[in-house]
mmCIF file of C-alpha atoms and ligand atoms in Angstrom:
data_model
loop_
_atom_site.group_PDB
_atom_site.id
_atom_site.type_symbol
_atom_site.label_atom_id
_atom_site.label_comp_id
_atom_site.label_asym_id
_atom_site.label_seq_id
_atom_site.Cartn_x
_atom_site.Cartn_y
_atom_site.Cartn_z
ATOM 1 C CA MET Q 79 14.122 -15.083 -11.015
ATOM 2 C CA THR Q 80 10.354 -14.896 -10.624
ATOM 3 C CA THR Q 81 8.096 -12.322 -12.192
ATOM 4 C CA PRO Q 82 6.026 -10.507 -9.591
ATOM 5 C CA ASN Q 83 2.285 -9.935 -10.127
ATOM 6 C CA SER Q 84 3.214 -6.290 -9.685
ATOM 7 C CA PRO Q 85 5.758 -4.986 -12.162
ATOM 8 C CA ALA Q 86 7.884 -2.027 -11.135
ATOM 9 C CA PRO Q 87 5.727 1.070 -11.580
ATOM 10 C CA ALA Q 88 5.794 2.190 -15.187
ATOM 11 C CA ASN Q 89 6.001 5.854 -15.983
ATOM 12 C CA SER Q 90 2.293 6.040 -16.625
ATOM 13 C CA PRO Q 91 0.501 7.980 -13.858
ATOM 14 C CA GLN Q 92 -2.261 5.349 -13.957
ATOM 15 C CA ASP Q 93 0.233 2.680 -12.913
ATOM 16 C CA ARG Q 94 1.123 4.687 -9.808
ATOM 17 C CA LEU Q 95 -2.321 5.459 -8.400
ATOM 18 C CA ILE Q 96 -4.022 2.962 -6.062
ATOM 19 C CA VAL Q 97 -7.638 3.687 -5.122
ATOM 20 C CA ALA Q 98 -8.487 2.446 -1.612
ATOM 21 C CA LEU Q 99 -11.781 0.530 -1.755
ATOM 22 C CA ASP Q 100 -12.709 1.082 1.889
ATOM 23 C CA PHE Q 101 -16.236 -0.300 1.553
ATOM 24 C CA PRO Q 102 -18.185 -2.886 3.562
ATOM 25 C CA ASP Q 103 -19.294 -4.927 0.559
ATOM 26 C CA ALA Q 104 -18.448 -5.789 -3.034
ATOM 27 C CA ALA Q 105 -21.483 -4.015 -4.469
ATOM 28 C CA SER Q 106 -20.346 -0.618 -3.139
ATOM 29 C CA ALA Q 107 -16.736 -1.243 -4.177
ATOM 30 C CA LEU Q 108 -17.698 -2.320 -7.688
ATOM 31 C CA ALA Q 109 -20.085 0.615 -8.050
ATOM 32 C CA LEU Q 110 -17.176 2.962 -7.372
ATOM 33 C CA THR Q 111 -14.888 1.233 -9.870
ATOM 34 C CA ALA Q 112 -17.662 1.421 -12.466
ATOM 35 C CA ARG Q 113 -18.102 5.153 -11.850
ATOM 36 C CA VAL Q 114 -14.387 5.837 -12.259
ATOM 37 C CA GLY Q 115 -13.998 3.542 -15.267
ATOM 38 C CA PRO Q 116 -10.773 2.592 -16.997
ATOM 39 C CA ALA Q 117 -8.822 5.526 -15.559
ATOM 40 C CA ILE Q 118 -7.784 3.350 -12.609
ATOM 41 C CA ARG Q 119 -5.589 0.280 -12.841
ATOM 42 C CA TRP Q 120 -4.882 -0.383 -9.148
ATOM 43 C CA VAL Q 121 -7.207 -0.764 -6.167
ATOM 44 C CA LYS Q 122 -6.554 -1.501 -2.502
ATOM 45 C CA VAL Q 123 -8.551 -4.177 -0.683
ATOM 46 C CA GLY Q 124 -8.235 -3.846 3.091
ATOM 47 C CA LEU Q 125 -9.540 -5.838 6.013
ATOM 48 C CA GLU Q 126 -13.073 -4.433 5.877
ATOM 49 C CA LEU Q 127 -13.808 -5.501 2.306
ATOM 50 C CA PHE Q 128 -11.710 -8.687 2.466
ATOM 51 C CA ILE Q 129 -13.452 -9.990 5.594
ATOM 52 C CA ALA Q 130 -16.837 -9.217 4.086
ATOM 53 C CA GLU Q 131 -16.183 -10.815 0.716
ATOM 54 C CA GLY Q 132 -13.227 -13.207 1.029
ATOM 55 C CA PRO Q 133 -10.539 -13.791 -1.616
ATOM 56 C CA GLY Q 134 -13.148 -13.923 -4.389
ATOM 57 C CA ILE Q 135 -13.187 -10.123 -4.359
ATOM 58 C CA ILE Q 136 -9.642 -10.182 -5.784
ATOM 59 C CA SER Q 137 -10.614 -12.234 -8.828
ATOM 60 C CA THR Q 138 -13.787 -10.166 -9.241
ATOM 61 C CA LEU Q 139 -11.677 -7.008 -9.429
ATOM 62 C CA ALA Q 140 -9.061 -8.690 -11.630
ATOM 63 C CA ALA Q 141 -11.814 -9.694 -14.043
ATOM 64 C CA ARG Q 142 -12.477 -5.969 -14.438
ATOM 65 C CA GLY Q 143 -8.852 -5.409 -15.396
ATOM 66 C CA LEU Q 144 -7.738 -4.124 -11.989
ATOM 67 C CA ASN Q 145 -4.542 -4.935 -10.096
ATOM 68 C CA VAL Q 146 -5.063 -5.530 -6.390
ATOM 69 C CA PHE Q 147 -3.048 -4.250 -3.446
ATOM 70 C CA LEU Q 148 -4.091 -6.622 -0.645
ATOM 71 C CA ASP Q 149 -3.597 -4.689 2.581
ATOM 72 C CA LEU Q 150 -3.965 -7.380 5.245
ATOM 73 C CA LYS Q 151 -0.891 -6.404 7.323
ATOM 74 C CA LEU Q 152 0.120 -10.012 8.071
ATOM 75 C CA HIS Q 153 1.684 -10.652 11.481
ATOM 76 C CA ASP Q 154 1.912 -14.261 12.677
ATOM 77 C CA ILE Q 155 4.422 -17.095 13.030
ATOM 78 C CA PRO Q 156 6.699 -17.574 9.998
ATOM 79 C CA ASN Q 157 5.014 -20.747 8.735
ATOM 80 C CA THR Q 158 1.561 -19.175 8.832
ATOM 81 C CA VAL Q 159 2.652 -15.978 7.093
ATOM 82 C CA ALA Q 160 4.506 -17.949 4.404
ATOM 83 C CA GLY Q 161 1.298 -19.874 3.731
ATOM 84 C CA ALA Q 162 -0.702 -16.658 3.560
ATOM 85 C CA VAL Q 163 1.778 -15.233 1.022
ATOM 86 C CA ARG Q 164 1.220 -18.312 -1.141
ATOM 87 C CA THR Q 165 -2.576 -18.160 -0.981
ATOM 88 C CA ALA Q 166 -2.608 -14.374 -1.519
ATOM 89 C CA SER Q 167 -0.524 -14.975 -4.624
ATOM 90 C CA SER Q 168 -2.913 -17.665 -5.877
ATOM 91 C CA ALA Q 169 -5.805 -15.294 -5.255
ATOM 92 C CA GLY Q 170 -4.108 -12.744 -7.518
ATOM 93 C CA ALA Q 171 -2.738 -10.066 -5.166
ATOM 94 C CA GLY Q 172 -0.154 -7.812 -6.804
ATOM 95 C CA LEU Q 173 0.988 -6.050 -3.637
ATOM 96 C CA LEU Q 174 0.704 -7.474 -0.108
ATOM 97 C CA THR Q 175 1.466 -5.909 3.283
ATOM 98 C CA LEU Q 176 2.989 -7.502 6.369
ATOM 99 C CA HIS Q 177 4.090 -6.054 9.701
ATOM 100 C CA ALA Q 178 7.848 -5.570 10.030
ATOM 101 C CA GLY Q 179 7.255 -6.063 13.786
ATOM 102 C CA GLY Q 180 6.752 -9.779 13.073
ATOM 103 C CA GLY Q 181 10.553 -9.987 13.112
ATOM 104 C CA PRO Q 182 13.297 -11.213 10.789
ATOM 105 C CA ALA Q 183 12.281 -14.895 10.799
ATOM 106 C CA MET Q 184 8.722 -14.039 9.763
ATOM 107 C CA LEU Q 185 9.889 -11.578 7.101
ATOM 108 C CA GLN Q 186 12.427 -14.002 5.668
ATOM 109 C CA ALA Q 187 9.830 -16.779 5.564
ATOM 110 C CA ALA Q 188 7.502 -14.450 3.643
ATOM 111 C CA ALA Q 189 10.259 -13.375 1.239
ATOM 112 C CA ASN Q 190 11.304 -17.001 0.682
ATOM 113 C CA ALA Q 191 7.705 -18.048 0.061
ATOM 114 C CA ALA Q 192 7.321 -15.258 -2.527
ATOM 115 C CA ALA Q 193 10.615 -16.190 -4.202
ATOM 116 C CA GLY Q 194 9.354 -19.728 -4.725
ATOM 117 C CA LEU Q 195 6.198 -18.646 -6.556
ATOM 118 C CA PRO Q 196 5.738 -18.177 -10.296
ATOM 119 C CA ASN Q 197 3.826 -14.920 -9.966
ATOM 120 C CA PRO Q 198 4.273 -13.522 -6.434
ATOM 121 C CA PRO Q 199 2.921 -10.292 -5.033
ATOM 122 C CA GLN Q 200 5.458 -7.646 -4.149
ATOM 123 C CA LEU Q 201 5.740 -7.681 -0.347
ATOM 124 C CA LEU Q 202 5.505 -4.368 1.509
ATOM 125 C CA ALA Q 203 6.564 -3.933 5.117
ATOM 126 C CA VAL Q 204 4.560 -1.729 7.444
ATOM 127 C CA THR Q 205 6.946 -0.382 10.081
ATOM 128 C CA VAL Q 206 5.218 1.619 12.834
ATOM 129 C CA LEU Q 207 1.516 2.269 12.300
ATOM 130 C CA THR Q 208 0.889 5.993 11.952
ATOM 131 C CA SER Q 209 -1.634 5.659 14.786
ATOM 132 C CA MET Q 210 1.238 4.750 17.157
ATOM 133 C CA ASP Q 211 2.839 7.725 18.887
ATOM 134 C CA ALA Q 212 5.525 7.700 21.613
ATOM 135 C CA PRO Q 213 3.095 6.906 24.494
ATOM 136 C CA GLN Q 214 1.513 4.074 22.472
ATOM 137 C CA LEU Q 215 4.965 2.618 21.703
ATOM 138 C CA ASN Q 216 5.974 2.946 25.349
ATOM 139 C CA ALA Q 217 2.868 1.038 26.370
ATOM 140 C CA ILE Q 218 4.041 -1.970 24.332
ATOM 141 C CA GLY Q 219 7.578 -1.730 25.722
ATOM 142 C CA VAL Q 220 9.293 0.277 22.970
ATOM 143 C CA SER Q 221 11.216 3.191 24.469
ATOM 144 C CA ALA Q 222 12.756 4.375 21.179
ATOM 145 C CA PRO Q 223 11.144 7.424 19.559
ATOM 146 C CA PRO Q 224 8.790 6.529 16.657
ATOM 147 C CA ALA Q 225 11.233 7.747 13.954
ATOM 148 C CA ALA Q 226 14.064 5.616 15.341
ATOM 149 C CA GLN Q 227 11.765 2.603 15.538
ATOM 150 C CA VAL Q 228 10.659 3.132 11.924
ATOM 151 C CA ALA Q 229 14.324 3.255 10.807
ATOM 152 C CA ARG Q 230 15.207 0.144 12.809
ATOM 153 C CA LEU Q 231 12.288 -1.896 11.460
ATOM 154 C CA ALA Q 232 12.837 -0.733 7.872
ATOM 155 C CA SER Q 233 16.471 -1.751 7.999
ATOM 156 C CA MET Q 234 15.575 -5.115 9.504
ATOM 157 C CA ALA Q 235 12.911 -5.703 6.837
ATOM 158 C CA TRP Q 236 15.322 -4.814 4.023
ATOM 159 C CA THR Q 237 17.957 -7.159 5.435
ATOM 160 C CA SER Q 238 15.284 -9.865 5.623
ATOM 161 C CA GLY Q 239 14.591 -9.554 1.893
ATOM 162 C CA ILE Q 240 11.594 -7.210 1.840
ATOM 163 C CA ARG Q 241 11.974 -4.677 -0.969
ATOM 164 C CA GLY Q 242 9.002 -2.382 -0.387
ATOM 165 C CA PHE Q 243 7.565 -0.222 2.377
ATOM 166 C CA VAL Q 244 4.369 1.560 3.241
ATOM 167 C CA CYS Q 245 5.238 4.903 4.776
ATOM 168 C CA SER Q 246 3.730 8.289 5.414
ATOM 169 C CA ALA Q 247 4.495 11.235 3.174
ATOM 170 C CA GLU Q 248 6.800 12.658 5.838
ATOM 171 C CA GLU Q 249 9.044 9.599 5.610
ATOM 172 C CA ILE Q 250 9.387 9.397 1.808
ATOM 173 C CA THR Q 251 12.622 11.367 1.569
ATOM 174 C CA SER Q 252 14.428 9.607 4.421
ATOM 175 C CA THR Q 253 13.258 6.148 3.313
ATOM 176 C CA HIS Q 254 14.076 6.847 -0.345
ATOM 177 C CA THR Q 255 17.546 8.048 0.693
ATOM 178 C CA ALA Q 256 18.204 4.991 2.868
ATOM 179 C CA PHE Q 257 16.694 2.484 0.385
ATOM 180 C CA PRO Q 258 16.828 4.057 -3.091
ATOM 181 C CA ASP Q 259 15.752 0.803 -4.772
ATOM 182 C CA ALA Q 260 12.767 0.169 -2.482
ATOM 183 C CA THR Q 261 9.186 0.398 -3.691
ATOM 184 C CA LEU Q 262 7.479 3.092 -1.607
ATOM 185 C CA VAL Q 263 3.701 3.046 -1.238
ATOM 186 C CA ILE Q 264 2.292 6.219 0.280
ATOM 187 C CA PRO Q 265 -1.184 6.756 1.816
ATOM 188 C CA GLY Q 266 -2.428 10.050 3.265
ATOM 189 C CA ILE Q 267 -2.534 11.803 -0.109
ATOM 190 C CA ARG Q 268 -4.642 14.910 -0.462
ATOM 191 C CA PRO Q 269 -4.890 17.020 -3.611
ATOM 192 C CA ALA Q 270 -4.459 20.731 -2.898
ATOM 193 C CA GLY Q 271 -7.675 22.051 -1.345
ATOM 194 C CA ALA Q 272 -9.138 18.601 -0.527
ATOM 195 C CA ALA Q 273 -10.576 17.772 2.904
ATOM 196 C CA ILE Q 274 -7.882 16.265 5.143
ATOM 197 C CA GLY Q 275 -10.383 14.229 7.220
ATOM 198 C CA ASP Q 276 -8.683 12.159 9.944
ATOM 199 C CA GLN Q 277 -5.313 12.081 8.161
ATOM 200 C CA LYS Q 278 -2.489 14.076 9.729
ATOM 201 C CA ARG Q 279 0.743 13.575 7.774
ATOM 202 C CA VAL Q 280 -0.569 14.365 4.309
ATOM 203 C CA ALA Q 281 1.040 15.368 1.013
ATOM 204 C CA THR Q 282 -0.224 16.355 -2.411
ATOM 205 C CA PRO Q 283 0.120 13.814 -5.226
ATOM 206 C CA ALA Q 284 2.757 15.918 -6.955
ATOM 207 C CA SER Q 285 4.914 16.452 -3.876
ATOM 208 C CA ALA Q 286 4.804 12.754 -2.907
ATOM 209 C CA ILE Q 287 5.825 11.636 -6.411
ATOM 210 C CA ALA Q 288 8.561 14.266 -6.587
ATOM 211 C CA ALA Q 289 9.940 13.061 -3.231
ATOM 212 C CA GLY Q 290 10.284 9.467 -4.474
ATOM 213 C CA ALA Q 291 6.930 7.692 -4.021
ATOM 214 C CA SER Q 292 6.394 4.672 -6.267
ATOM 215 C CA TYR Q 293 2.635 4.361 -5.698
ATOM 216 C CA LEU Q 294 0.083 6.686 -4.075
ATOM 217 C CA VAL Q 295 -2.871 5.285 -2.117
ATOM 218 C CA VAL Q 296 -5.916 7.537 -2.361
ATOM 219 C CA GLY Q 297 -9.239 6.788 -0.683
ATOM 220 C CA ARG Q 298 -11.808 9.405 0.201
ATOM 221 C CA PRO Q 299 -10.603 12.175 -2.150
ATOM 222 C CA ILE Q 300 -11.831 9.817 -4.913
ATOM 223 C CA THR Q 301 -14.409 7.535 -3.266
ATOM 224 C CA GLN Q 302 -16.316 10.367 -1.562
ATOM 225 C CA ALA Q 303 -15.964 12.903 -4.380
ATOM 226 C CA PRO Q 304 -19.167 14.106 -6.040
ATOM 227 C CA ASP Q 305 -17.570 13.075 -9.341
ATOM 228 C CA PRO Q 306 -15.018 10.289 -8.664
ATOM 229 C CA ALA Q 307 -13.946 10.120 -12.321
ATOM 230 C CA ALA Q 308 -13.157 13.853 -12.395
ATOM 231 C CA ALA Q 309 -11.297 13.591 -9.076
ATOM 232 C CA THR Q 310 -9.242 10.703 -10.483
ATOM 233 C CA THR Q 311 -8.409 12.650 -13.644
ATOM 234 C CA ALA Q 312 -7.235 15.622 -11.580
ATOM 235 C CA ILE Q 313 -4.977 13.417 -9.431
ATOM 236 C CA LEU Q 314 -3.536 11.654 -12.484
ATOM 237 C CA ARG Q 315 -2.753 15.059 -13.973
ATOM 238 C CA GLU Q 316 -0.942 16.039 -10.764
ATOM 239 C CA ILE Q 317 1.089 12.819 -10.853
ATOM 240 C CA ALA Q 318 1.972 13.464 -14.492
ATOM 241 C CA SER Q 319 3.106 16.992 -13.684
ATOM 242 C CA ALA Q 320 5.568 15.629 -11.110
ATOM 243 C CA THR Q 321 7.006 12.923 -13.350
ATOM 244 C CA LYS Q 322 7.843 15.123 -16.376
HETATM 245 O O1 C5P U 122 -9.388 7.940 2.547
HETATM 246 P P1 C5P U 122 -7.892 8.025 2.630
HETATM 247 O O2 C5P U 122 -7.251 8.593 1.371
HETATM 248 O O3 C5P U 122 -7.420 8.683 3.885
HETATM 249 O O4 C5P U 122 -7.455 6.493 2.671
HETATM 250 C C1 C5P U 122 -6.152 6.100 2.835
HETATM 251 C C2 C5P U 122 -6.053 4.589 2.853
HETATM 252 O O5 C5P U 122 -4.742 4.245 3.226
HETATM 253 C C3 C5P U 122 -6.980 3.913 3.842
HETATM 254 O O6 C5P U 122 -7.343 2.641 3.294
HETATM 255 C C4 C5P U 122 -6.133 3.732 5.065
HETATM 256 O O7 C5P U 122 -6.489 2.637 5.846
HETATM 257 C C5 C5P U 122 -4.755 3.510 4.447
HETATM 258 N N1 C5P U 122 -3.638 3.870 5.327
HETATM 259 C C6 C5P U 122 -3.453 5.128 5.852
HETATM 260 N N2 C5P U 122 -2.382 5.414 6.645
HETATM 261 C C7 C5P U 122 -1.499 4.488 6.908
HETATM 262 C C8 C5P U 122 -1.651 3.211 6.378
HETATM 263 C C9 C5P U 122 -2.730 2.929 5.583
HETATM 264 O O8 C5P U 122 -4.254 6.009 5.603
HETATM 265 N N3 C5P U 122 -0.464 4.788 7.646
#
């Protein structure tokens, strides 16, 4: 049995909050982490920051005591994805996304690659992107409604050995019911009264945790706040209120 880089979320609210570092360069990302300080333990590195800075950004963040959710949404042939799981692990990723749409062979190759590593990231399957509605799915040849497609892909990913999912707040209850042992990572979190921005299916930190979320991904409500540290404290308090 291997020990993942990412332990199961502890009860501490700080272990369940992931701040999305959606910045174009390391300087901006590190400035934000410095402003928030030790209140955060997890950050998300997505394509924008990763392409700008490369894997070195993961060790830079780790050197500041931060765990990294590497959100690269891998989708390629099984051999290539397995290799990417290995190098993401070496780089220090604690959580790593891949597209369930890559199919069972790709997912199994990723799960097998992780199982062979001393300190693997926890793999998270992305089912249907929240930007895909019924017409978008139809255009790529999927006639099933989005919810049915999400359920189909989640089940396939679980059977292929993937034990975590990224899903919207609306899907927490159904996913938690179907896969009670799965790690659920939830973006689209907005504290009560916060600007919704371009997000549609949003939830408050407390309601998402109460519904069964393992981790919450929060970007702009912290990164664009006039006082990011105060915004973080308020969200951590909300998480704590839901876990009592
Ligand atoms: O700023 P905001 O809190 O909306 O950021 C949410 C983060 O979660 C962003 O990095 C965004 O790309 C990501 N995300 C999302 N919705 C999904 C999947 C990922 O908002 N369905």
